[in-house]
XYZ file of C-alpha atoms in Angstrom:
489
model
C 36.881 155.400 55.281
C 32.949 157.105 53.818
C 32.586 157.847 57.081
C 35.671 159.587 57.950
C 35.190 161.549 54.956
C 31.695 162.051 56.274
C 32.573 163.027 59.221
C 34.908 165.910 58.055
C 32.516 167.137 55.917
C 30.501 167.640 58.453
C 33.026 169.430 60.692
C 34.215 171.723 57.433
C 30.469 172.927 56.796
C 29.892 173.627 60.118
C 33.313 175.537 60.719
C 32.476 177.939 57.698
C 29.180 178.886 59.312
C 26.873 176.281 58.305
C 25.014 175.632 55.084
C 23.382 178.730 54.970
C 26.200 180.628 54.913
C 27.583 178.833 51.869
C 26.810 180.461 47.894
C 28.988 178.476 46.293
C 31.406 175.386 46.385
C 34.606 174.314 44.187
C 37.946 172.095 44.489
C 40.914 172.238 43.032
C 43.590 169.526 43.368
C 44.307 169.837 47.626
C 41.386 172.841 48.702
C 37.522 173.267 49.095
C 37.251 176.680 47.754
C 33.842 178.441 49.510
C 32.491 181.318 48.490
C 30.791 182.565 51.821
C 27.866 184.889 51.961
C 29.520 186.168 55.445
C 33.443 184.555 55.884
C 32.894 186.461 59.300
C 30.478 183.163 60.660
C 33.281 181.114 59.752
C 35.594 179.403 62.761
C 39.205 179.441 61.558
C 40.400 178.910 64.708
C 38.184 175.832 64.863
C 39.072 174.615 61.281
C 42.810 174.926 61.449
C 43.089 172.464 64.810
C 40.624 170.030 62.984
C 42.576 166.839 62.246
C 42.594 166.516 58.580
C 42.766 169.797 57.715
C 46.203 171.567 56.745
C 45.405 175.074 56.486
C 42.846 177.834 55.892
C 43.474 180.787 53.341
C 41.297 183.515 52.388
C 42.259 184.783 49.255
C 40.632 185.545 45.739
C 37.361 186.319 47.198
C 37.237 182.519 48.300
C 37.518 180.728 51.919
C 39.753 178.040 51.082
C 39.901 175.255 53.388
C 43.402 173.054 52.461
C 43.092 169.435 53.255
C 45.354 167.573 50.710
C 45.014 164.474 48.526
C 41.518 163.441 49.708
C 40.022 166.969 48.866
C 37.799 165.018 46.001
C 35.976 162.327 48.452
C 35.577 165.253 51.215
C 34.058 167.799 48.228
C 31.856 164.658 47.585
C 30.465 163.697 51.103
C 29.713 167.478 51.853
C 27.389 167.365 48.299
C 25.840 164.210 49.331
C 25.079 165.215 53.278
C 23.818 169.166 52.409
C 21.861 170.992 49.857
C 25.091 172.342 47.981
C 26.038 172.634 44.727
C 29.137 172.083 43.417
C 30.510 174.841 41.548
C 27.455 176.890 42.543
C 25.353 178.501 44.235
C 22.730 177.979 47.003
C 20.270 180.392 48.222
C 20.856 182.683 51.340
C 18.257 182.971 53.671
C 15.735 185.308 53.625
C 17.340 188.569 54.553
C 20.802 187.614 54.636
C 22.661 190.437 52.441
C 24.609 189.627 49.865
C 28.026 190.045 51.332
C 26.863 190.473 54.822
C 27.978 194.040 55.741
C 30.056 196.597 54.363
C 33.466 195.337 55.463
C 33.165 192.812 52.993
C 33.583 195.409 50.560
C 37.044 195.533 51.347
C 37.474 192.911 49.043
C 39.401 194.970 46.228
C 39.448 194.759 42.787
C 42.631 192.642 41.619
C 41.435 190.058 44.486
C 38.097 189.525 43.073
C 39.831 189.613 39.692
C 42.037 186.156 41.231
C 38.725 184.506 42.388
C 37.077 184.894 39.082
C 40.289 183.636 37.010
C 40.581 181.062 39.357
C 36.569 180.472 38.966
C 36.420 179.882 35.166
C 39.851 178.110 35.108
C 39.686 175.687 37.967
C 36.926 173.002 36.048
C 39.745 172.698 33.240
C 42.285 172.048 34.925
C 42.175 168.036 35.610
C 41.879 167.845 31.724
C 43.900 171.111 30.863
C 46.817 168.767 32.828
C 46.560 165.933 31.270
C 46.161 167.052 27.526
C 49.416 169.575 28.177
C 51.179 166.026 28.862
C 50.328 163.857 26.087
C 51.066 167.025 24.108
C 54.565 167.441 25.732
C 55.734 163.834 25.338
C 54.300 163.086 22.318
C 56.716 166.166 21.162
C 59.491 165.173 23.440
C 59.326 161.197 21.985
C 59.154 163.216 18.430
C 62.633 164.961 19.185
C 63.872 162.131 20.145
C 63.215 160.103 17.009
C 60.751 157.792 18.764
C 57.958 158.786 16.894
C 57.816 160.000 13.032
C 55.570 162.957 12.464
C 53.659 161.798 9.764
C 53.096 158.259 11.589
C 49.626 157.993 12.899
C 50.472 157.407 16.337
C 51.922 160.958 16.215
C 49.182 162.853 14.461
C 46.315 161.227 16.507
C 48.226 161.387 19.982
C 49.449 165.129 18.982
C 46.100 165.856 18.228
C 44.291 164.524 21.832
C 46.704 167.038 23.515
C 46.671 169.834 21.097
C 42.972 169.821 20.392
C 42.052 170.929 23.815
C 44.114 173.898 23.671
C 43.577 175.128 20.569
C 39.818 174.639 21.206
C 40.510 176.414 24.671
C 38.217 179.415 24.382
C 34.840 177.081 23.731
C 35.866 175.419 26.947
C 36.266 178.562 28.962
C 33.217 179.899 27.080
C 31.398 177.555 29.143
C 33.171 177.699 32.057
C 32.845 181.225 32.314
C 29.180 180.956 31.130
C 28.889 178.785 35.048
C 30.291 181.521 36.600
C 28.692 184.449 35.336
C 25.081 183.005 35.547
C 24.165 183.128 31.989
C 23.722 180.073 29.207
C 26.461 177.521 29.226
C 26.169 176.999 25.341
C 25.892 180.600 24.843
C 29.413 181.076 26.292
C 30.504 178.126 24.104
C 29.137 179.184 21.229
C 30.798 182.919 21.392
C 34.272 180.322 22.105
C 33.415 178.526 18.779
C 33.313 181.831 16.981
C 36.473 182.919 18.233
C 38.438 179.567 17.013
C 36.115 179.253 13.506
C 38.400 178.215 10.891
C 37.501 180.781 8.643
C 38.610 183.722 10.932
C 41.439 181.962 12.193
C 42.888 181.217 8.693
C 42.025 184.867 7.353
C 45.199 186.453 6.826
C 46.379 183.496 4.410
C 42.871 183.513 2.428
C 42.783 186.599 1.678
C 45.275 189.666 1.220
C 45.575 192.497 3.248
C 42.859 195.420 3.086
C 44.972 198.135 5.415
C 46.665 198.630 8.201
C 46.695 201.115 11.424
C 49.016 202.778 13.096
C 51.201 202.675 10.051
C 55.163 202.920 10.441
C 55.050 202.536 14.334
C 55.802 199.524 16.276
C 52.357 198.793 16.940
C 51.267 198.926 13.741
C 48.469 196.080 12.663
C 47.517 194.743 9.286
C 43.616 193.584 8.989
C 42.455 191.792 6.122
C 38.534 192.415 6.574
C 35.884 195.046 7.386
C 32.616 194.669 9.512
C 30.622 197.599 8.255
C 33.889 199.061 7.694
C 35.074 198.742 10.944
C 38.625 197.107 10.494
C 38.596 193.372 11.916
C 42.032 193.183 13.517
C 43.139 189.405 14.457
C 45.973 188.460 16.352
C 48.533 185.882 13.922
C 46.869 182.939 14.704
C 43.489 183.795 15.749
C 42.445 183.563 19.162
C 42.947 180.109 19.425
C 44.424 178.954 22.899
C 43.493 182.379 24.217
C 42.352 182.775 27.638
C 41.531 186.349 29.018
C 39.352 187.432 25.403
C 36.902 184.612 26.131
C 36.404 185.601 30.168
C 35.487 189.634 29.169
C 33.459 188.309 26.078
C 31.112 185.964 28.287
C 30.841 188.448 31.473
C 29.797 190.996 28.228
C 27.145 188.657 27.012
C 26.169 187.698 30.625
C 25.060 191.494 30.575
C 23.377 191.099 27.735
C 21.472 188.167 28.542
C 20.191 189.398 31.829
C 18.816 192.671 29.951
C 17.435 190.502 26.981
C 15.311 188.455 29.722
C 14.478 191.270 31.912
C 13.337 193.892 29.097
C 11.742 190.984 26.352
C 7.714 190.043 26.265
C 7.933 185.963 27.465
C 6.332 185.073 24.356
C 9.781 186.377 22.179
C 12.043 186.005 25.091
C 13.220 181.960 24.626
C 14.147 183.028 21.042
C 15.721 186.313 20.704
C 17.722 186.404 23.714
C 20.114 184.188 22.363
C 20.037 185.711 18.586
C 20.241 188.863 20.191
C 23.134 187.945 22.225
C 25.383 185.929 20.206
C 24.380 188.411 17.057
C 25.699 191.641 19.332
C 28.456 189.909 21.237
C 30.403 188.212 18.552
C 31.010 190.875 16.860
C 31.976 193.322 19.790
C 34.868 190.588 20.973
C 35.562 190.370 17.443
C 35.876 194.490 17.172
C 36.674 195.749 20.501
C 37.163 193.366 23.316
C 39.912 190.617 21.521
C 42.381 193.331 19.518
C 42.267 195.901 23.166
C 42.752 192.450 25.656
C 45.404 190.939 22.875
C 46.832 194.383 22.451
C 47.522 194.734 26.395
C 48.675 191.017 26.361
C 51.154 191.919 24.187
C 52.637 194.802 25.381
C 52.979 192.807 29.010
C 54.778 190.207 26.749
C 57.149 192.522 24.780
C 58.059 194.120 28.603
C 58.412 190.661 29.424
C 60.476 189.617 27.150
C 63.087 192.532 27.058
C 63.522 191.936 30.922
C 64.514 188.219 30.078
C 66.120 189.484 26.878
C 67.963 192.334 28.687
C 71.421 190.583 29.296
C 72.010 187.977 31.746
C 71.051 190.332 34.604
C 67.762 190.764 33.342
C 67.169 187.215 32.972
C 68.694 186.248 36.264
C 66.614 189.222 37.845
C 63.310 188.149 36.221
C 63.920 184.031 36.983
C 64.427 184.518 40.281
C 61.474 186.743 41.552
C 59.750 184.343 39.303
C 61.202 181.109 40.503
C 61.116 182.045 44.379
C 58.062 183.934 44.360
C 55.553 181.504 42.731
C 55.507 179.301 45.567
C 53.852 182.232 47.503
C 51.367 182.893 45.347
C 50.424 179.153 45.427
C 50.167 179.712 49.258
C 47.379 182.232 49.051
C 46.126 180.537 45.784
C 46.533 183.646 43.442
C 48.591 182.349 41.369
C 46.008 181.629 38.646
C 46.719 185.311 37.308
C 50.396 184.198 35.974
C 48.918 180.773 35.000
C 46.802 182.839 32.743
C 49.537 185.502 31.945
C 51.840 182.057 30.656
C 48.469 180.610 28.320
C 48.062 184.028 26.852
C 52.156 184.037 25.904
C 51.933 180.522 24.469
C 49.119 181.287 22.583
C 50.583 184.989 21.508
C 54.099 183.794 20.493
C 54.284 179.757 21.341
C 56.032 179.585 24.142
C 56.547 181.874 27.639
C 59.383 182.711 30.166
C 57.341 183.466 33.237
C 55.920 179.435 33.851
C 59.402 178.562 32.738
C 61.051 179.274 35.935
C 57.969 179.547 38.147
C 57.230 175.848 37.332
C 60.183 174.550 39.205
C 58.792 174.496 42.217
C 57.595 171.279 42.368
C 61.031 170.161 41.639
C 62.238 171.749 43.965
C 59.884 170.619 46.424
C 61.320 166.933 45.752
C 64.840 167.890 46.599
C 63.269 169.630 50.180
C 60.678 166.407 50.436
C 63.498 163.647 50.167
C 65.508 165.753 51.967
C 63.609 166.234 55.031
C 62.979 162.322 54.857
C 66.170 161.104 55.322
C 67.594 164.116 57.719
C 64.813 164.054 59.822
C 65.322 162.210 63.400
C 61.116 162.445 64.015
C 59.427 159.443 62.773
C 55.959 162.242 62.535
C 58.178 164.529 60.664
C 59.309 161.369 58.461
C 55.513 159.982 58.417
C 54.637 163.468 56.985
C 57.815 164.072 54.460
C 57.739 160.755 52.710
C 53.664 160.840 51.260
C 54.487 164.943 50.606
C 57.464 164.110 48.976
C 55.926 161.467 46.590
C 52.822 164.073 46.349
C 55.758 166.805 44.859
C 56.499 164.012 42.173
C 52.926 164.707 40.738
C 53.292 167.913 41.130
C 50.938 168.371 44.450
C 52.980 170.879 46.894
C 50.478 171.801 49.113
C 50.703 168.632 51.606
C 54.600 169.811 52.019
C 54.078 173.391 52.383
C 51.165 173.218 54.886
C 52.431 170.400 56.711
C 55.865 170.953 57.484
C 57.481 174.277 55.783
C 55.653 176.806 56.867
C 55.224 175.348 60.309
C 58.841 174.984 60.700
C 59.284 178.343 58.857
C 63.186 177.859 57.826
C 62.524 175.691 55.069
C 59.845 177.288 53.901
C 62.680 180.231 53.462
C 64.897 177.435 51.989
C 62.266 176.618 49.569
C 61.575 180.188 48.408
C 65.714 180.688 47.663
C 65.985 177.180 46.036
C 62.930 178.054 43.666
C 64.829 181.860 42.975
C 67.914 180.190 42.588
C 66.789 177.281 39.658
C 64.477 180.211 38.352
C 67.471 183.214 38.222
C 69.046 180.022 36.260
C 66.455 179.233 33.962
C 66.081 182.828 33.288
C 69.575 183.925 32.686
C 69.380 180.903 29.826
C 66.211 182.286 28.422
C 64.036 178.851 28.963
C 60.650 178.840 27.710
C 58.082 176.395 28.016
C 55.632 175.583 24.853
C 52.917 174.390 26.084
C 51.546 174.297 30.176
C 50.430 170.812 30.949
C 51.804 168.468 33.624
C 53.804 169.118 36.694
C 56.556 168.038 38.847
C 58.367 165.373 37.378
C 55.620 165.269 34.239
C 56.075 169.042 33.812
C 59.395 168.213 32.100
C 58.043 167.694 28.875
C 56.725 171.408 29.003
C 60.324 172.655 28.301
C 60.258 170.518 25.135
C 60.515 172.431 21.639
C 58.537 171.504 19.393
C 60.922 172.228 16.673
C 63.419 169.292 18.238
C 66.358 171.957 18.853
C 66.745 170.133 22.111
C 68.962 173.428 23.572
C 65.835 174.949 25.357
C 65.023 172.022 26.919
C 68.842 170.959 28.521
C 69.225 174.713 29.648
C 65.761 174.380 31.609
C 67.144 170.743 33.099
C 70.529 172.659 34.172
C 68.573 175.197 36.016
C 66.325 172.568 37.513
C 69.037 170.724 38.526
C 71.298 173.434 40.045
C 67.977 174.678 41.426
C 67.579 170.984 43.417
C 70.929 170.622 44.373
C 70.916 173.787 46.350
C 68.197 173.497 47.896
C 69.263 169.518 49.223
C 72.305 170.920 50.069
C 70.738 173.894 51.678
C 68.173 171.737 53.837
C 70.481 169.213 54.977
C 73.012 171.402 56.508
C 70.446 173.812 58.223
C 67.965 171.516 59.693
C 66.537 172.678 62.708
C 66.167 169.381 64.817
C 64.795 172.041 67.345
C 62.380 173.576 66.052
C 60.684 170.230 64.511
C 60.774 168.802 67.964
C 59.218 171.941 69.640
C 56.574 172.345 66.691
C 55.666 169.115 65.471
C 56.851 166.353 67.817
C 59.068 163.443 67.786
């Protein structure tokens, strides 16, 4: 099996141009993600007929190469056979521009905005997963009675999920530190600042100093000056936040580089940091957190008086939602809403948009069975089964690049089942509360952690309906056709 995986490897490197056109090398759960100095070398003919791999997208700035569940042991064998490191960079050769040639300028501005999202939040999401699940069940098994708050089983499990999300920013601090080339810990530290006790608990320690934009609706109270500059802080601090932390790193990045460029070496090691974490803190604290947290929550008040707007609203905003998620997973840009759904949970505790655009794994395991037991090709069957259990995790990839977009129609199917559950889940207003595990794990996400269990049955209906239609939809317009023509019996 090593060497299969070898052996891959070796094709994959080779179809993107070769080592030396690689500057930089991630995974997520199903996709190498490349960052090519010239995607131009690359062979995407070559790569998409090489058995083992599902797909190639170029999206985000990245050259994604989709190969499914054994992404992890391929992303291994190509850093143990080549002088590449993971989730970095290695050197071009001498000569080689940047980007290779203009036309890679192309690459506009919300694109490379995707590819750095997906950048800084791609190394937490293994852990970001499995922290949003002990933190759903454990409030799930509280609702139910299972567990008593006060117990110790509660507060300890409660507190291995919660703890990574309300310690978020440190872990993007570093995160983003990796990908904008400047101190890991400095990034960290500028997260610790953000979630320091002291500043997050301010507006109950002390009592309010003045307030701006008095008697409109955006007016803010702030309880502190620096040099009497007001400090404005969101309700609960910036805990859980996502998009403060990226701008605050990529600002000290700056920093850093000018620090180390502009310093004598003999003061350099010690006042770039001071310097940096003494100018930067403050300027989230000042500027960048109240103008990102300010935008945030204007997107979240339009968001919520589309969902709030009668049913039509709701059943408008599930269902582009719902059915339209799914193709942003395809091109892999669909960190942007991820982060869009964190900033709302950490804003206001919960969020509509993940609400009905994480149903599509669920939806995926009504088209997955399914396509299993309709299907008269034992390849098409030999294909649908592993996807199918893959959509349980909460994997879709394998099913989408193996057999729905292939066979097209149920890739349509999939896209109205998804807007269908979604325009259900939004007409009823479901929210998650936290963003942790999906497919069949990603249940626990619709759990309140008050233990009003309404939010949560009114997201199961709209699963539900959501599944049933698209079962339904599949089964009576299979194309035996079209998955003898295209994939074989």
């Amino acid at each position: 099996m090593a060497d299969s995986y070898e052996a891959l490897a070796k094709t994959i490197v080779e179809g993107v141009g070769g080592v030396q056109n690689v500057r930089g090398l991630t995974h997520c759960v199903t996709r190498l993600r490349f960052t090519l100095a010239d995607p131009k070398l690359a062979d995407t003919e070559k790569l998409q007929s090489t058995d083992g791999v599902m797909t190639v997208i170029q999206a985000g700035g990245q050259y994604q190469v989709v190969i499914g569940n054994k992404v992890t042991s391929v992303y291994d064998a190509i850093l143990n056979q080549y002088d590449i490191k993971g989730e970095g960079e290695v050197e071009p050769d001498p000569g080689q521009n940047d980007l290779a040639n203009a036309d890679d300028k192309k690459d506009n501005t919300v694109s490379r905005l995707m590819g750095v999202m997906s950048s800084i939040l791609m190394p937490t999401l293994p852990v970001l997963t499995a922290a949003g699940i002990i933190k759903g069940l454990t409030a799930l098994f509280a609702a139910l009675n299972v567990l008593d708050t006060t117990s110790g089983v509660y507060m300890i499990m409660y507190a291995a999920g919660d703890g990574f999300f309300y310690f978020l920013p440190i872990m993007l601090g570093y995160t983003s530190a990796k990908h904008f080339k400047c101190n890991e810990f400095l990034g960290a530290a500028i997260g610790a600042a953000l979630v320091y006790p002291d500043m997050v608990n301010i507006a109950s320690t002390l009592d309010v100093a003045g307030s701006l934009f008095e008697g409109t609706p955006f007016q803010m109270d702030y309880y502190n000056t620096f040099f009497g500059i007001p400090v404005i802080m969101p309700g609960s601090g910036y805990t859980s936040s996502v998009v403060p932390i990226m701008i605050a790193v990529w600002f000290a990045s700056k920093l850093e580089h000018f620090f180390k460029k502009h310093l004598g070496e003999m003061i350099r090691d010690l006042l770039t940091p001071l310097l940096v974490l003494a100018i930067s803190v403050p300027v989230t604290y000042l500027v960048i957190g109240p103008v990102v947290q300010g935008i945030c929550g204007v997107i979240f008040m339009l968001i919520s008086a589309l969902f709030n707007a009668g049913l039509v609203g709701g059943l408008i905003g599930g269902a582009l939602i719902g059915g339209g998620f799914g193709v942003l997973v395809m091109f892999g840009l669909h960190w942007v809403v991820i982060s869009l759904g964190l900033s709302n949970i950490a804003l206001a505790g919960f969020d509509y948009v993940m609400a009905a655009g994480g149903i599509g794994p669920m939806i995926g395991m009504a088209q997955g069975l399914c396509i299993t037991l309709r299907t008269r090709s034992k390849k098409v069957r030999d294909l649908a089964l592993p996807s199918f259990l893959s959509q349980v995790m909460g994997v879709g990839e394998p099913l989408m690049y193996s057999i729905l977009i292939p066979l097209k129609k149920p890739y349509a199917i999939n896209i109205l089942g998804g807007a269908i559950g979604g325009a259900i889940i939004g007409a009823l207003k479901g929210k998650i509360y936290v963003f942790g595990g999906s497919g069949l794990f990603g249940l626990a996400n619709y759990v309140d952690p008050s233990g009003d269990p309404t939010n949560f049955i009114n997201c199961c209906i709209g699963i539900a309906v959501g599944m049933v239609a698209t079962f339904i939809i599949q089964w009576f317009a299979y194309d035996f056709e079209a998955e003898k023509r295209v994939i074989g019996e």
